[in-house]
Amino acid sequence: NAGVMQNPRHLVRRRGQEARLRCSPMKGHSHVYWYRQLPEEGLKFMVYLQKENIIDESGMPKERFSAEFPKEGPSILRIQQVVRGDSAAYFCASSPLFLTDTQYFGPGTRLTVL
Amino acid sequence: KNEVEQSPQNLTAQEGEFITINCSYSVGISALHWLQQHPGGGIVSLFMLSSGKKKHGRLIATINIQEKHSSLHITASHPRDSAVYICAVRSRNTDKLIFGTGTRLQVFP
């Protein structure tokens, strides 16, 4: 049973470009969470999604950031018009049906904005 | 003040030593997690606790709900235990995970 997959592992973008981060949850998991880890800081919750639904996006910046988890395919975290401050590690986690279950983390995507 | 505080921030040990990492929190929780983040960056979930104590190999995690405190113990530490250990609590109000900033552990042979 493959774990949570994230790609790309490393992503370099210039200011103003778009970044698309993908997360494939573990098989059978229908809950996906995105977290951001800024340099020298702890992880921060961004968004919680179930298939085709955004359940909680209270941690997402109001502009330029969006997330989706379509019926088919991976969850996507999209950052438009990236700025240097978006440089961070972005982690995805998934859990099975029940919200209180353990979350399984992916390896993360390290975004560098030049 | 952070809602989840860990101590110490950095910890060095000699192989074989007994290690304790502490976590205090100020919010009502439904569960507490201990995570391990290796130098490559990947995160592994070690424990999820809502009461008492759990043991897995050389790792032991305890939680005291009344005191809002948890400890992670590593017995007979080994260089491969070198990593950042992160405490995270699931807020009872919001159901979201709130993370501590981590404890960086280095175990020398």
mmCIF file of C-alpha atoms in Angstrom:
data_model
loop_
_atom_site.group_PDB
_atom_site.id
_atom_site.type_symbol
_atom_site.label_atom_id
_atom_site.label_comp_id
_atom_site.label_asym_id
_atom_site.label_seq_id
_atom_site.Cartn_x
_atom_site.Cartn_y
_atom_site.Cartn_z
ATOM 1 C CA ASN A 1 0.000 0.000 0.000
ATOM 2 C CA ALA A 2 1.794 3.089 -1.230
ATOM 3 C CA GLY A 3 2.002 6.025 1.132
ATOM 4 C CA VAL A 4 0.979 9.589 0.469
ATOM 5 C CA MET A 5 2.635 10.805 -2.717
ATOM 6 C CA GLN A 6 3.548 14.381 -3.450
ATOM 7 C CA ASN A 7 5.048 15.830 -6.572
ATOM 8 C CA PRO A 8 7.141 17.513 -7.474
ATOM 9 C CA ARG A 9 9.510 17.134 -4.527
ATOM 10 C CA HIS A 10 11.279 20.333 -5.431
ATOM 11 C CA LEU A 11 9.851 23.219 -7.414
ATOM 12 C CA VAL A 12 11.590 26.415 -8.423
ATOM 13 C CA ARG A 13 9.552 29.341 -9.686
ATOM 14 C CA ARG A 14 10.290 32.954 -10.503
ATOM 15 C CA ARG A 15 8.246 35.710 -8.935
ATOM 16 C CA GLY A 16 4.909 36.069 -10.680
ATOM 17 C CA GLN A 17 4.727 32.488 -11.967
ATOM 18 C CA GLU A 18 2.224 29.870 -10.886
ATOM 19 C CA ALA A 19 3.043 26.875 -8.691
ATOM 20 C CA ARG A 20 0.997 23.667 -8.745
ATOM 21 C CA LEU A 21 1.608 21.110 -6.029
ATOM 22 C CA ARG A 22 0.047 17.658 -6.240
ATOM 23 C CA CYS A 23 -0.899 15.211 -3.532
ATOM 24 C CA SER A 24 -2.165 11.671 -3.988
ATOM 25 C CA PRO A 25 -3.563 10.343 -0.708
ATOM 26 C CA MET A 26 -3.144 6.804 0.512
ATOM 27 C CA LYS A 27 -5.496 4.314 -1.052
ATOM 28 C CA GLY A 28 -8.838 4.394 0.674
ATOM 29 C CA HIS A 29 -8.257 7.804 2.267
ATOM 30 C CA SER A 30 -10.826 10.443 1.425
ATOM 31 C CA HIS A 31 -9.543 13.269 3.637
ATOM 32 C CA VAL A 32 -6.641 15.477 2.563
ATOM 33 C CA TYR A 33 -4.908 18.207 4.536
ATOM 34 C CA TRP A 34 -2.345 20.732 3.356
ATOM 35 C CA TYR A 35 0.238 22.279 5.679
ATOM 36 C CA ARG A 36 2.951 24.834 5.129
ATOM 37 C CA GLN A 37 6.310 24.905 6.903
ATOM 38 C CA LEU A 38 8.124 28.204 6.560
ATOM 39 C CA PRO A 39 11.887 28.203 7.161
ATOM 40 C CA GLU A 40 12.673 27.867 10.873
ATOM 41 C CA GLU A 41 8.957 27.749 11.750
ATOM 42 C CA GLY A 42 6.507 25.032 12.698
ATOM 43 C CA LEU A 43 3.939 23.506 10.416
ATOM 44 C CA LYS A 44 0.768 25.528 9.911
ATOM 45 C CA PHE A 45 -2.592 24.218 8.770
ATOM 46 C CA MET A 46 -3.774 25.562 5.424
ATOM 47 C CA VAL A 47 -6.793 23.626 4.171
ATOM 48 C CA TYR A 48 -8.795 20.448 4.711
ATOM 49 C CA LEU A 49 -10.588 18.798 1.820
ATOM 50 C CA GLN A 50 -12.724 15.789 1.118
ATOM 51 C CA LYS A 51 -13.466 14.566 -2.364
ATOM 52 C CA GLU A 52 -14.917 17.497 -4.344
ATOM 53 C CA ASN A 53 -15.391 19.574 -1.192
ATOM 54 C CA ILE A 54 -13.380 22.142 0.706
ATOM 55 C CA ILE A 55 -14.254 21.573 4.351
ATOM 56 C CA ASP A 56 -12.029 24.123 6.065
ATOM 57 C CA GLU A 57 -9.791 26.668 4.346
ATOM 58 C CA SER A 58 -9.303 28.951 7.307
ATOM 59 C CA GLY A 59 -5.507 28.629 7.095
ATOM 60 C CA MET A 60 -5.258 29.619 3.446
ATOM 61 C CA PRO A 61 -4.068 33.111 2.542
ATOM 62 C CA LYS A 62 -7.014 35.049 1.159
ATOM 63 C CA GLU A 63 -5.443 35.752 -2.208
ATOM 64 C CA ARG A 64 -3.466 33.746 -4.758
ATOM 65 C CA PHE A 65 -3.893 30.377 -2.992
ATOM 66 C CA SER A 66 -6.489 27.764 -3.910
ATOM 67 C CA ALA A 67 -6.939 24.040 -3.392
ATOM 68 C CA GLU A 68 -9.050 21.320 -4.891
ATOM 69 C CA PHE A 69 -9.582 17.587 -4.503
ATOM 70 C CA PRO A 70 -11.480 16.390 -7.567
ATOM 71 C CA LYS A 71 -13.484 13.199 -7.812
ATOM 72 C CA GLU A 72 -10.684 11.674 -9.889
ATOM 73 C CA GLY A 73 -7.013 12.470 -9.524
ATOM 74 C CA PRO A 74 -4.806 14.080 -6.935
ATOM 75 C CA SER A 75 -5.446 17.050 -4.720
ATOM 76 C CA ILE A 76 -3.893 20.225 -6.094
ATOM 77 C CA LEU A 77 -2.597 23.228 -4.167
ATOM 78 C CA ARG A 78 -2.259 26.134 -6.536
ATOM 79 C CA ILE A 79 -0.350 29.330 -5.854
ATOM 80 C CA GLN A 80 -0.742 32.087 -8.392
ATOM 81 C CA GLN A 81 1.732 34.929 -8.912
ATOM 82 C CA VAL A 82 4.206 33.521 -6.413
ATOM 83 C CA VAL A 83 6.289 35.825 -4.231
ATOM 84 C CA ARG A 84 9.508 35.150 -2.327
ATOM 85 C CA GLY A 85 7.551 34.751 0.911
ATOM 86 C CA ASP A 86 5.818 31.685 -0.541
ATOM 87 C CA SER A 87 9.118 29.780 -0.388
ATOM 88 C CA ALA A 88 8.447 26.952 2.039
ATOM 89 C CA ALA A 89 7.894 23.232 2.365
ATOM 90 C CA TYR A 90 4.314 22.231 1.640
ATOM 91 C CA PHE A 91 3.141 18.980 3.173
ATOM 92 C CA CYS A 92 0.060 17.017 2.374
ATOM 93 C CA ALA A 93 -1.460 14.471 4.739
ATOM 94 C CA SER A 94 -4.347 12.072 4.355
ATOM 95 C CA SER A 95 -6.564 10.122 6.691
ATOM 96 C CA PRO A 96 -9.277 7.510 6.318
ATOM 97 C CA LEU A 97 -12.945 8.118 6.765
ATOM 98 C CA PHE A 98 -12.929 9.364 10.343
ATOM 99 C CA LEU A 99 -11.562 12.831 11.051
ATOM 100 C CA THR A 100 -9.884 11.832 14.287
ATOM 101 C CA ASP A 101 -7.730 9.123 12.755
ATOM 102 C CA THR A 102 -3.985 9.422 12.431
ATOM 103 C CA GLN A 103 -2.866 11.548 9.517
ATOM 104 C CA TYR A 104 -0.249 10.121 7.172
ATOM 105 C CA PHE A 105 2.131 12.676 5.750
ATOM 106 C CA GLY A 106 3.637 12.887 2.318
ATOM 107 C CA PRO A 107 7.318 13.722 1.735
ATOM 108 C CA GLY A 108 6.560 17.367 1.036
ATOM 109 C CA THR A 109 7.206 19.741 -1.853
ATOM 110 C CA ARG A 110 9.920 22.311 -1.358
ATOM 111 C CA LEU A 111 9.006 25.473 -3.216
ATOM 112 C CA THR A 112 11.714 28.022 -3.912
ATOM 113 C CA VAL A 113 10.743 31.361 -5.402
ATOM 114 C CA LEU A 114 13.584 33.228 -7.049
ATOM 115 C CA LYS B 1 2.621 32.772 23.297
ATOM 116 C CA ASN B 2 2.321 29.673 21.122
ATOM 117 C CA GLU B 3 -0.564 27.334 21.865
ATOM 118 C CA VAL B 4 1.864 24.390 21.721
ATOM 119 C CA GLU B 5 5.259 24.751 23.346
ATOM 120 C CA GLN B 6 8.047 22.211 23.183
ATOM 121 C CA SER B 7 11.204 21.915 25.220
ATOM 122 C CA PRO B 8 14.032 21.764 24.739
ATOM 123 C CA GLN B 9 14.391 23.315 21.285
ATOM 124 C CA ASN B 10 17.680 21.518 20.722
ATOM 125 C CA LEU B 11 19.012 18.415 22.365
ATOM 126 C CA THR B 12 22.259 16.510 21.966
ATOM 127 C CA ALA B 13 22.902 13.106 23.480
ATOM 128 C CA GLN B 14 25.407 10.294 23.485
ATOM 129 C CA GLU B 15 24.338 6.985 22.062
ATOM 130 C CA GLY B 16 22.574 4.931 24.702
ATOM 131 C CA GLU B 17 21.229 7.848 26.732
ATOM 132 C CA PHE B 18 17.610 8.141 27.838
ATOM 133 C CA ILE B 19 15.953 11.136 26.186
ATOM 134 C CA THR B 20 12.868 13.124 27.173
ATOM 135 C CA ILE B 21 11.138 15.752 25.037
ATOM 136 C CA ASN B 22 8.324 17.773 26.563
ATOM 137 C CA CYS B 23 5.202 19.342 25.101
ATOM 138 C CA SER B 24 2.784 21.717 26.832
ATOM 139 C CA TYR B 25 -0.393 23.082 25.306
ATOM 140 C CA SER B 26 -2.933 25.682 26.271
ATOM 141 C CA VAL B 27 -6.032 24.670 24.288
ATOM 142 C CA GLY B 28 -8.629 21.970 24.775
ATOM 143 C CA ILE B 29 -7.701 18.971 22.716
ATOM 144 C CA SER B 30 -9.211 15.766 21.433
ATOM 145 C CA ALA B 31 -5.852 14.141 20.644
ATOM 146 C CA LEU B 32 -2.127 14.766 20.696
ATOM 147 C CA HIS B 33 0.332 13.578 18.062
ATOM 148 C CA TRP B 34 4.067 13.051 18.122
ATOM 149 C CA LEU B 35 5.732 13.276 14.717
ATOM 150 C CA GLN B 36 9.277 12.714 13.536
ATOM 151 C CA GLN B 37 10.812 14.770 10.742
ATOM 152 C CA HIS B 38 14.063 13.475 9.301
ATOM 153 C CA PRO B 39 16.798 15.649 7.777
ATOM 154 C CA GLY B 40 15.417 14.885 4.322
ATOM 155 C CA GLY B 41 12.192 16.513 5.448
ATOM 156 C CA GLY B 42 9.757 13.598 5.439
ATOM 157 C CA ILE B 43 7.325 13.409 8.357
ATOM 158 C CA VAL B 44 6.359 10.203 10.106
ATOM 159 C CA SER B 45 3.579 9.910 12.633
ATOM 160 C CA LEU B 46 4.889 8.199 15.780
ATOM 161 C CA PHE B 47 1.961 8.299 18.182
ATOM 162 C CA MET B 48 -1.553 9.586 18.562
ATOM 163 C CA LEU B 49 -2.672 9.876 22.200
ATOM 164 C CA SER B 50 -5.801 10.969 23.959
ATOM 165 C CA SER B 51 -4.929 9.599 27.403
ATOM 166 C CA GLY B 52 -2.379 7.559 29.303
ATOM 167 C CA LYS B 53 0.663 6.069 27.706
ATOM 168 C CA LYS B 54 1.725 4.337 24.505
ATOM 169 C CA LYS B 55 4.883 2.385 23.723
ATOM 170 C CA HIS B 56 6.391 1.393 20.398
ATOM 171 C CA GLY B 57 9.820 -0.194 20.495
ATOM 172 C CA ARG B 58 12.179 2.210 22.244
ATOM 173 C CA LEU B 59 9.700 5.071 22.106
ATOM 174 C CA ILE B 60 7.242 5.892 24.875
ATOM 175 C CA ALA B 61 4.696 8.699 24.828
ATOM 176 C CA THR B 62 2.688 9.856 27.813
ATOM 177 C CA ILE B 63 0.021 12.466 28.248
ATOM 178 C CA ASN B 64 -1.470 14.169 31.308
ATOM 179 C CA ILE B 65 -4.730 15.787 30.224
ATOM 180 C CA GLN B 66 -5.254 17.658 33.504
ATOM 181 C CA GLU B 67 -1.812 19.258 33.327
ATOM 182 C CA LYS B 68 -1.966 19.716 29.524
ATOM 183 C CA HIS B 69 1.396 18.107 29.115
ATOM 184 C CA SER B 70 2.906 15.269 27.140
ATOM 185 C CA SER B 71 6.347 13.692 27.049
ATOM 186 C CA LEU B 72 8.131 11.630 24.447
ATOM 187 C CA HIS B 73 10.833 9.330 25.783
ATOM 188 C CA ILE B 74 13.483 7.486 23.805
ATOM 189 C CA THR B 75 15.291 4.694 25.604
ATOM 190 C CA ALA B 76 18.774 3.539 24.553
ATOM 191 C CA SER B 77 19.068 6.343 21.991
ATOM 192 C CA HIS B 78 20.849 5.702 18.712
ATOM 193 C CA PRO B 79 22.307 8.032 16.060
ATOM 194 C CA ARG B 80 19.494 7.048 13.703
ATOM 195 C CA ASP B 81 17.072 8.681 16.182
ATOM 196 C CA SER B 82 18.536 12.046 15.146
ATOM 197 C CA ALA B 83 15.638 14.056 13.779
ATOM 198 C CA VAL B 84 13.219 16.836 14.643
ATOM 199 C CA TYR B 85 10.417 15.677 16.919
ATOM 200 C CA ILE B 86 7.178 17.603 16.608
ATOM 201 C CA CYS B 87 4.248 17.714 19.003
ATOM 202 C CA ALA B 88 0.858 18.529 17.493
ATOM 203 C CA VAL B 89 -2.545 18.786 19.157
ATOM 204 C CA ARG B 90 -5.963 18.485 17.591
ATOM 205 C CA SER B 91 -8.020 21.389 18.855
ATOM 206 C CA ARG B 92 -11.345 20.275 20.328
ATOM 207 C CA ASN B 93 -12.926 23.486 19.052
ATOM 208 C CA THR B 94 -11.682 23.548 15.480
ATOM 209 C CA ASP B 95 -10.570 19.945 14.851
ATOM 210 C CA LYS B 96 -7.402 21.359 13.277
ATOM 211 C CA LEU B 97 -3.877 20.300 14.162
ATOM 212 C CA ILE B 98 -1.760 22.920 15.919
ATOM 213 C CA PHE B 99 1.964 22.218 15.806
ATOM 214 C CA GLY B 100 4.858 22.959 18.088
ATOM 215 C CA THR B 101 8.042 24.252 16.516
ATOM 216 C CA GLY B 102 9.845 20.987 17.127
ATOM 217 C CA THR B 103 12.794 19.677 19.109
ATOM 218 C CA ARG B 104 15.953 19.009 17.146
ATOM 219 C CA LEU B 105 17.662 15.894 18.516
ATOM 220 C CA GLN B 106 21.199 14.845 17.642
ATOM 221 C CA VAL B 107 22.533 11.564 18.989
ATOM 222 C CA PHE B 108 26.265 11.062 18.686
ATOM 223 C CA PRO B 109 27.966 7.658 18.634
#
